[in-house]
CSV table of C-alpha atoms and ligand atoms in Angstrom, one decimal:
chain,number,residue,atom,x,y,z
A,1,MET,CA,-64.4,117.9,-11.5
A,2,PRO,CA,-63.9,120.6,-8.8
A,3,ALA,CA,-61.2,119.9,-6.2
A,4,ALA,CA,-62.5,118.5,-2.9
A,5,PRO,CA,-62.5,121.2,-0.2
A,6,ALA,CA,-59.7,121.0,2.3
A,7,PRO,CA,-60.9,119.2,5.5
A,8,PRO,CA,-61.3,121.5,8.5
A,9,THR,CA,-58.3,121.7,10.9
A,10,ARG,CA,-60.6,121.5,14.0
A,11,THR,CA,-63.6,119.4,14.8
A,12,LEU,CA,-66.9,120.9,16.0
A,13,ILE,CA,-68.3,118.6,18.6
A,14,THR,CA,-72.0,119.0,19.3
A,15,VAL,CA,-73.6,117.3,22.3
A,16,ALA,CA,-77.2,116.3,22.1
A,17,PRO,CA,-77.7,115.4,25.8
A,18,THR,CA,-81.4,114.6,26.2
A,19,GLY,CA,-83.6,114.3,23.1
A,20,ALA,CA,-87.3,113.7,23.3
A,21,GLU,CA,-87.7,110.0,22.8
A,22,SER,CA,-86.1,108.3,25.8
A,23,THR,CA,-87.9,108.4,29.2
A,24,LYS,CA,-86.3,109.3,32.5
A,25,ALA,CA,-87.8,106.1,33.9
A,26,ASP,CA,-86.0,104.0,31.3
A,27,VAL,CA,-82.8,106.1,31.3
A,28,PRO,CA,-82.3,107.6,34.8
A,29,ALA,CA,-78.9,109.2,33.7
A,30,LEU,CA,-80.7,111.3,31.1
A,31,PRO,CA,-80.4,115.0,32.0
A,32,THR,CA,-84.0,116.2,32.2
A,33,THR,CA,-84.1,118.8,34.9
A,34,LEU,CA,-82.7,122.3,34.3
A,35,ALA,CA,-80.0,121.7,37.0
A,36,GLU,CA,-79.0,118.4,35.3
A,37,LEU,CA,-78.9,120.0,31.9
A,38,VAL,CA,-76.7,122.9,33.1
A,39,GLU,CA,-74.3,120.5,35.0
A,40,THR,CA,-74.2,118.4,31.8
A,41,ALA,CA,-73.5,121.4,29.6
A,42,VAL,CA,-70.7,122.6,31.8
A,43,ARG,CA,-69.0,119.2,31.9
A,44,CYS,CA,-69.4,118.7,28.2
A,45,GLU,CA,-67.9,122.1,27.4
A,46,GLN,CA,-64.9,121.1,29.5
A,47,ALA,CA,-64.7,117.8,27.6
A,48,GLY,CA,-64.6,119.5,24.2
A,49,ALA,CA,-68.2,120.3,23.1
A,50,ALA,CA,-68.8,123.7,21.5
A,51,MET,CA,-72.5,123.4,20.7
A,52,ALA,CA,-75.4,121.9,22.6
A,53,HIS,CA,-78.5,120.5,20.7
A,54,VAL,CA,-81.2,121.0,23.3
A,55,HIS,CA,-84.6,119.4,24.0
A,56,VAL,CA,-86.3,120.5,27.1
A,57,ARG,CA,-88.4,118.5,29.6
A,58,ASP,CA,-91.2,119.6,31.9
A,59,ASP,CA,-91.4,119.0,35.7
A,60,ARG,CA,-92.6,115.4,35.0
A,61,HIS,CA,-89.6,114.8,32.7
A,62,ARG,CA,-91.8,114.8,29.6
A,63,PRO,CA,-90.8,116.7,26.4
A,64,THR,CA,-92.1,120.3,26.2
A,65,LEU,CA,-91.9,123.1,23.8
A,66,ASP,CA,-93.2,125.7,26.3
A,67,VAL,CA,-91.5,128.9,25.1
A,68,ALA,CA,-90.9,130.4,28.5
A,69,ARG,CA,-89.2,127.2,29.6
A,70,LEU,CA,-87.1,127.2,26.5
A,71,ALA,CA,-86.1,130.8,27.1
A,72,ASP,CA,-85.2,130.1,30.7
A,73,THR,CA,-83.1,127.1,29.6
A,74,ILE,CA,-81.2,129.2,27.1
A,75,ALA,CA,-80.5,131.9,29.7
A,76,ALA,CA,-79.3,129.3,32.2
A,77,LEU,CA,-77.0,127.7,29.6
A,78,ARG,CA,-75.6,131.1,28.6
A,79,GLU,CA,-75.0,132.0,32.2
A,80,ALA,CA,-73.0,128.8,32.9
A,81,THR,CA,-71.3,128.1,29.6
A,82,SER,CA,-70.2,129.7,26.3
A,83,LEU,CA,-71.7,126.9,24.3
A,84,VAL,CA,-73.6,127.7,21.1
A,85,VAL,CA,-77.2,126.9,22.1
A,86,GLN,CA,-79.1,125.1,19.4
A,87,LEU,CA,-82.8,124.4,20.2
A,88,SER,CA,-84.6,121.5,18.6
A,89,THR,CA,-87.5,122.4,16.3
A,90,GLY,CA,-88.1,118.7,15.8
A,91,GLY,CA,-89.4,118.3,19.3
A,92,SER,CA,-90.9,114.9,19.9
A,93,VAL,CA,-92.8,112.8,17.3
A,94,HIS,CA,-96.0,113.9,19.0
A,95,ASP,CA,-95.5,117.7,18.9
A,96,PRO,CA,-97.8,119.6,16.6
A,97,LEU,CA,-96.2,121.7,13.8
A,98,GLU,CA,-97.4,125.0,15.2
A,99,HIS,CA,-95.7,124.4,18.5
A,100,ARG,CA,-92.5,123.5,16.7
A,101,LEU,CA,-92.6,126.9,14.8
A,102,ARG,CA,-92.9,128.8,18.1
A,103,VAL,CA,-89.5,127.5,19.3
A,104,LEU,CA,-87.8,130.4,17.6
A,105,GLU,CA,-89.5,132.8,19.9
A,106,ALA,CA,-87.1,131.7,22.6
A,107,ARG,CA,-84.3,133.2,20.5
A,108,PRO,CA,-81.6,130.4,20.4
A,109,ASP,CA,-78.3,130.9,18.6
A,110,SER,CA,-79.2,128.0,16.3
A,111,CYS,CA,-82.0,125.5,15.6
A,112,SER,CA,-82.3,122.2,14.0
A,113,LEU,CA,-84.3,122.1,10.7
A,114,THR,CA,-85.1,118.8,9.2
A,115,MET,CA,-85.5,118.5,5.5
A,116,GLY,CA,-88.4,116.1,5.3
A,117,THR,CA,-90.7,113.5,6.8
A,118,VAL,CA,-89.2,110.2,7.9
A,119,ASN,CA,-90.4,107.0,9.6
A,120,PHE,CA,-89.0,107.1,13.1
A,121,GLY,CA,-89.1,103.6,14.6
A,122,ASP,CA,-92.8,102.9,14.9
A,123,ASP,CA,-93.7,106.6,14.6
A,124,VAL,CA,-93.4,109.3,12.0
A,125,PHE,CA,-91.3,112.4,12.2
A,126,LEU,CA,-93.4,114.9,10.2
A,127,ASN,CA,-91.8,117.6,8.2
A,128,PRO,CA,-94.0,118.5,5.2
A,129,TRP,CA,-92.5,120.8,2.5
A,130,PRO,CA,-94.7,123.9,3.3
A,131,PHE,CA,-93.7,123.5,7.0
A,132,VAL,CA,-90.0,123.3,6.1
A,133,ARG,CA,-90.2,126.5,4.1
A,134,GLU,CA,-92.2,128.3,6.7
A,135,LEU,CA,-89.7,127.3,9.4
A,136,TYR,CA,-86.8,128.3,7.2
A,137,ASP,CA,-88.3,131.7,6.6
A,138,ALA,CA,-88.9,132.1,10.3
A,139,THR,CA,-85.2,131.3,11.1
A,140,ARG,CA,-84.1,134.2,8.9
A,141,SER,CA,-86.6,136.6,10.5
A,142,ALA,CA,-85.4,135.6,13.9
A,143,GLN,CA,-81.7,135.6,12.9
A,144,VAL,CA,-81.3,132.0,14.0
A,145,VAL,CA,-78.7,129.9,12.2
A,146,PRO,CA,-80.4,126.6,11.1
A,147,GLU,CA,-78.6,123.3,11.2
A,148,PHE,CA,-80.0,121.2,8.3
A,149,GLU,CA,-80.8,117.8,9.6
A,150,LEU,CA,-80.7,115.1,7.0
A,151,PHE,CA,-82.1,111.6,7.7
A,152,ASP,CA,-81.9,110.2,4.2
A,153,LEU,CA,-80.8,111.0,0.6
A,154,GLY,CA,-84.2,112.4,-0.3
A,155,GLN,CA,-83.7,115.0,2.4
A,156,VAL,CA,-80.4,116.0,0.9
A,157,ALA,CA,-82.2,116.5,-2.4
A,158,THR,CA,-84.8,118.6,-0.5
A,159,LEU,CA,-82.0,120.8,0.8
A,160,HIS,CA,-80.9,121.6,-2.7
A,161,ARG,CA,-84.5,122.5,-3.5
A,162,LEU,CA,-84.7,124.8,-0.5
A,163,LEU,CA,-81.4,126.6,-1.0
A,164,ASP,CA,-81.9,127.0,-4.8
A,165,GLY,CA,-85.4,128.3,-4.3
A,166,ASP,CA,-85.2,130.3,-1.1
A,167,GLY,CA,-81.6,131.3,-0.9
A,168,LEU,CA,-79.0,131.2,2.0
A,169,PRO,CA,-79.8,131.1,5.7
A,170,TYR,CA,-79.2,133.9,8.2
A,171,GLY,CA,-75.4,134.2,8.5
A,172,ASP,CA,-74.8,132.8,5.0
A,173,ARG,CA,-73.3,129.5,6.3
A,174,VAL,CA,-74.9,126.1,5.4
A,175,HIS,CA,-74.2,123.6,8.2
A,176,CYS,CA,-75.7,120.2,7.8
A,177,ASP,CA,-76.0,117.2,10.2
A,178,LEU,CA,-76.4,113.7,8.8
A,179,VAL,CA,-78.6,111.8,11.2
A,180,MET,CA,-77.9,108.2,10.5
A,181,GLY,CA,-79.1,104.8,11.7
A,182,VAL,CA,-82.7,105.9,12.6
A,183,PRO,CA,-85.0,103.0,11.8
A,184,GLY,CA,-86.7,104.5,8.8
A,185,GLY,CA,-83.8,106.7,7.7
A,186,MET,CA,-80.4,106.0,6.0
A,187,PRO,CA,-78.3,103.4,7.6
A,188,GLY,CA,-75.3,104.4,9.8
A,189,THR,CA,-72.6,103.0,7.5
A,190,ALA,CA,-69.5,104.5,5.9
A,191,ALA,CA,-71.0,103.8,2.5
A,192,ALA,CA,-74.2,105.8,3.2
A,193,LEU,CA,-72.2,108.6,4.7
A,194,VAL,CA,-69.9,108.9,1.7
A,195,ALA,CA,-73.0,108.9,-0.6
A,196,ALA,CA,-74.7,111.6,1.4
A,197,VAL,CA,-71.6,113.8,1.6
A,198,ALA,CA,-71.1,113.5,-2.1
A,199,ALA,CA,-74.7,114.7,-2.7
A,200,LEU,CA,-74.5,117.8,-0.4
A,201,PRO,CA,-75.3,121.1,-2.1
A,202,GLU,CA,-72.3,123.1,-3.2
A,203,GLN,CA,-73.4,125.9,-0.8
A,204,THR,CA,-72.6,123.6,2.1
A,205,THR,CA,-69.9,125.2,4.3
A,206,SER,CA,-69.6,122.5,7.0
A,207,TRP,CA,-71.3,119.2,8.0
A,208,SER,CA,-71.3,116.8,10.9
A,209,ALA,CA,-72.7,113.3,11.4
A,210,THR,CA,-74.5,111.5,14.1
A,211,GLY,CA,-75.0,107.7,14.3
A,212,VAL,CA,-78.0,106.6,16.3
A,213,GLY,CA,-77.6,103.6,18.7
A,214,ARG,CA,-74.8,101.2,17.9
A,215,THR,CA,-74.0,103.1,14.7
A,216,SER,CA,-72.6,106.0,16.9
A,217,LEU,CA,-68.9,104.9,16.7
A,218,PRO,CA,-68.8,103.7,13.0
A,219,VAL,CA,-70.4,107.0,11.9
A,220,ALA,CA,-68.1,109.1,14.0
A,221,LEU,CA,-65.1,107.3,12.6
A,222,ALA,CA,-66.4,107.6,9.0
A,223,ALA,CA,-67.2,111.3,9.5
A,224,LEU,CA,-63.7,112.1,10.7
A,225,GLY,CA,-62.2,110.2,7.8
A,226,ALA,CA,-64.4,112.1,5.3
A,227,GLY,CA,-63.6,115.6,6.8
A,228,GLY,CA,-66.8,116.1,8.9
A,229,HIS,CA,-67.6,117.3,12.4
A,230,LEU,CA,-69.3,115.2,15.1
A,231,ARG,CA,-72.5,115.1,17.1
A,232,VAL,CA,-72.7,112.8,20.1
A,233,GLY,CA,-75.0,112.5,23.1
A,234,MET,CA,-77.6,110.5,24.9
A,235,GLU,CA,-80.3,111.7,22.5
A,236,ASP,CA,-78.7,109.5,20.0
A,237,THR,CA,-77.2,106.6,22.0
A,238,VAL,CA,-77.6,105.5,25.6
A,239,SER,CA,-75.0,102.8,25.4
A,240,PHE,CA,-71.3,103.6,25.7
A,241,ALA,CA,-70.3,100.1,24.6
A,242,ARG,CA,-72.0,96.7,24.4
A,243,GLY,CA,-73.7,96.1,27.8
A,244,ARG,CA,-72.4,99.3,29.3
A,245,PRO,CA,-74.9,102.2,29.6
A,246,VAL,CA,-73.8,105.8,29.2
A,247,GLU,CA,-73.4,107.2,32.7
A,248,HIS,CA,-72.9,110.8,31.7
A,249,ASN,CA,-73.0,112.7,28.3
A,250,ALA,CA,-69.4,113.9,29.1
A,251,GLU,CA,-68.1,110.4,28.5
A,252,LEU,CA,-69.4,110.5,24.9
A,253,VAL,CA,-67.9,114.0,24.3
A,254,GLU,CA,-64.6,112.9,25.8
A,255,ARG,CA,-64.5,110.0,23.5
A,256,ALA,CA,-65.4,112.2,20.5
A,257,ALA,CA,-62.6,114.6,21.4
A,258,LEU,CA,-60.1,111.8,21.7
A,259,LEU,CA,-61.1,110.5,18.2
A,260,ALA,CA,-60.8,114.0,16.8
A,261,ALA,CA,-57.4,114.5,18.4
A,262,LEU,CA,-56.2,111.1,16.9
A,263,ALA,CA,-57.4,112.3,13.5
A,264,GLU,CA,-55.3,115.5,14.1
A,265,ARG,CA,-58.3,117.7,14.0
A,266,PRO,CA,-58.8,118.5,17.7
A,267,ALA,CA,-62.0,119.9,19.2
A,268,LEU,CA,-63.0,123.4,18.1
A,269,ASP,CA,-63.6,125.8,20.9
A,270,THR,CA,-66.9,127.8,21.3
A,271,GLY,CA,-65.4,130.9,19.8
A,272,GLY,CA,-64.4,128.9,16.8
A,273,ALA,CA,-67.9,127.4,16.6
A,274,ARG,CA,-69.5,130.8,16.6
A,275,GLU,CA,-67.2,131.9,13.8
A,276,LEU,CA,-67.8,128.7,11.8
A,277,LEU,CA,-71.6,128.9,12.1
A,278,GLN,CA,-71.8,132.7,12.0
A,279,VAL,CA,-74.4,132.8,14.8
A,280,ARG,CA,-75.6,136.3,15.7
A,281,PRO,CA,-73.3,138.0,18.2
A,282,GLY,CA,-74.4,138.8,21.7
A,283,PRO,CA,-75.5,140.6,23.8
A,284,TRP,CA,-78.8,138.8,23.5
B,1,LIG,N1,-87.2,113.7,18.3
B,1,LIG,C1,-87.1,113.5,16.9
B,1,LIG,C2,-88.4,113.0,16.4
B,1,LIG,C3,-84.6,117.5,16.0
B,1,LIG,O1,-84.2,117.7,17.2
B,1,LIG,O2,-84.7,118.5,15.2
B,1,LIG,C4,-86.7,114.6,16.2
B,1,LIG,C5,-85.4,115.2,16.5
B,1,LIG,C6,-84.9,116.1,15.5
B,1,LIG,O3,-84.9,115.1,17.6
B,2,LIG,ZN1,-83.1,116.4,18.5
């Protein structure tokens, strides 16, 4: 049996500040305007985040994949922070596949790339195999580093199929994010995390985990214990604790940075994140 890889000495903290599924009306603290998003990004970088997983909203706070708006958002984030900017190609459960493919035209550093279809609460998050392959191919043409998002063990198996058949991504690094606790996906438990990590392809160079809703803390603790990185943010949980809404994404990043420091793997800075993920160097 091969020796387990040494755990990383630093923790990549990704913040997912907005998402596409919560409404501004339901969650007024959600950063949906460009000004709110930039202010959030600045504070989250100060708190220890090195990458932002970004969903963009329109003037009425609804999810949008408008390419010009995405490009303007990337430019504003690059102006105000040195965060690695990862755009969502998942969009909302209602976004058509062709709009999701066009996200790469905005030229982010990184993008999410989900390895299969999953029930998503009462909806379906659609990722058919031909779409996964087409999007993967597009990431390489656009020199965008994908983050492989894995919602269940079947998607881990699909990642093997993709890498074995189509080869390594741009930058040659394979960074995965286990998205756990979605109603329809794998549960946000330590047992599920250990099973998923054990099944990751040998080409994997780093992985993080995200627990949705009340699985946020158990998943973060399990990820740190198993040598993983962390993703936190209001895309994934809008409660800081039982009965206590999140007031600002920075609170979640601060808590993640504290947990990482306690695990003696303090937060990785943005330069370290660029090195880890091998995103394409600027100027853009
Ligand atoms: N909004 C979810 C249906 C991603 O960003 O790539 C999909 C999602 C995943 O958020
Ligand atoms: Zn997302």
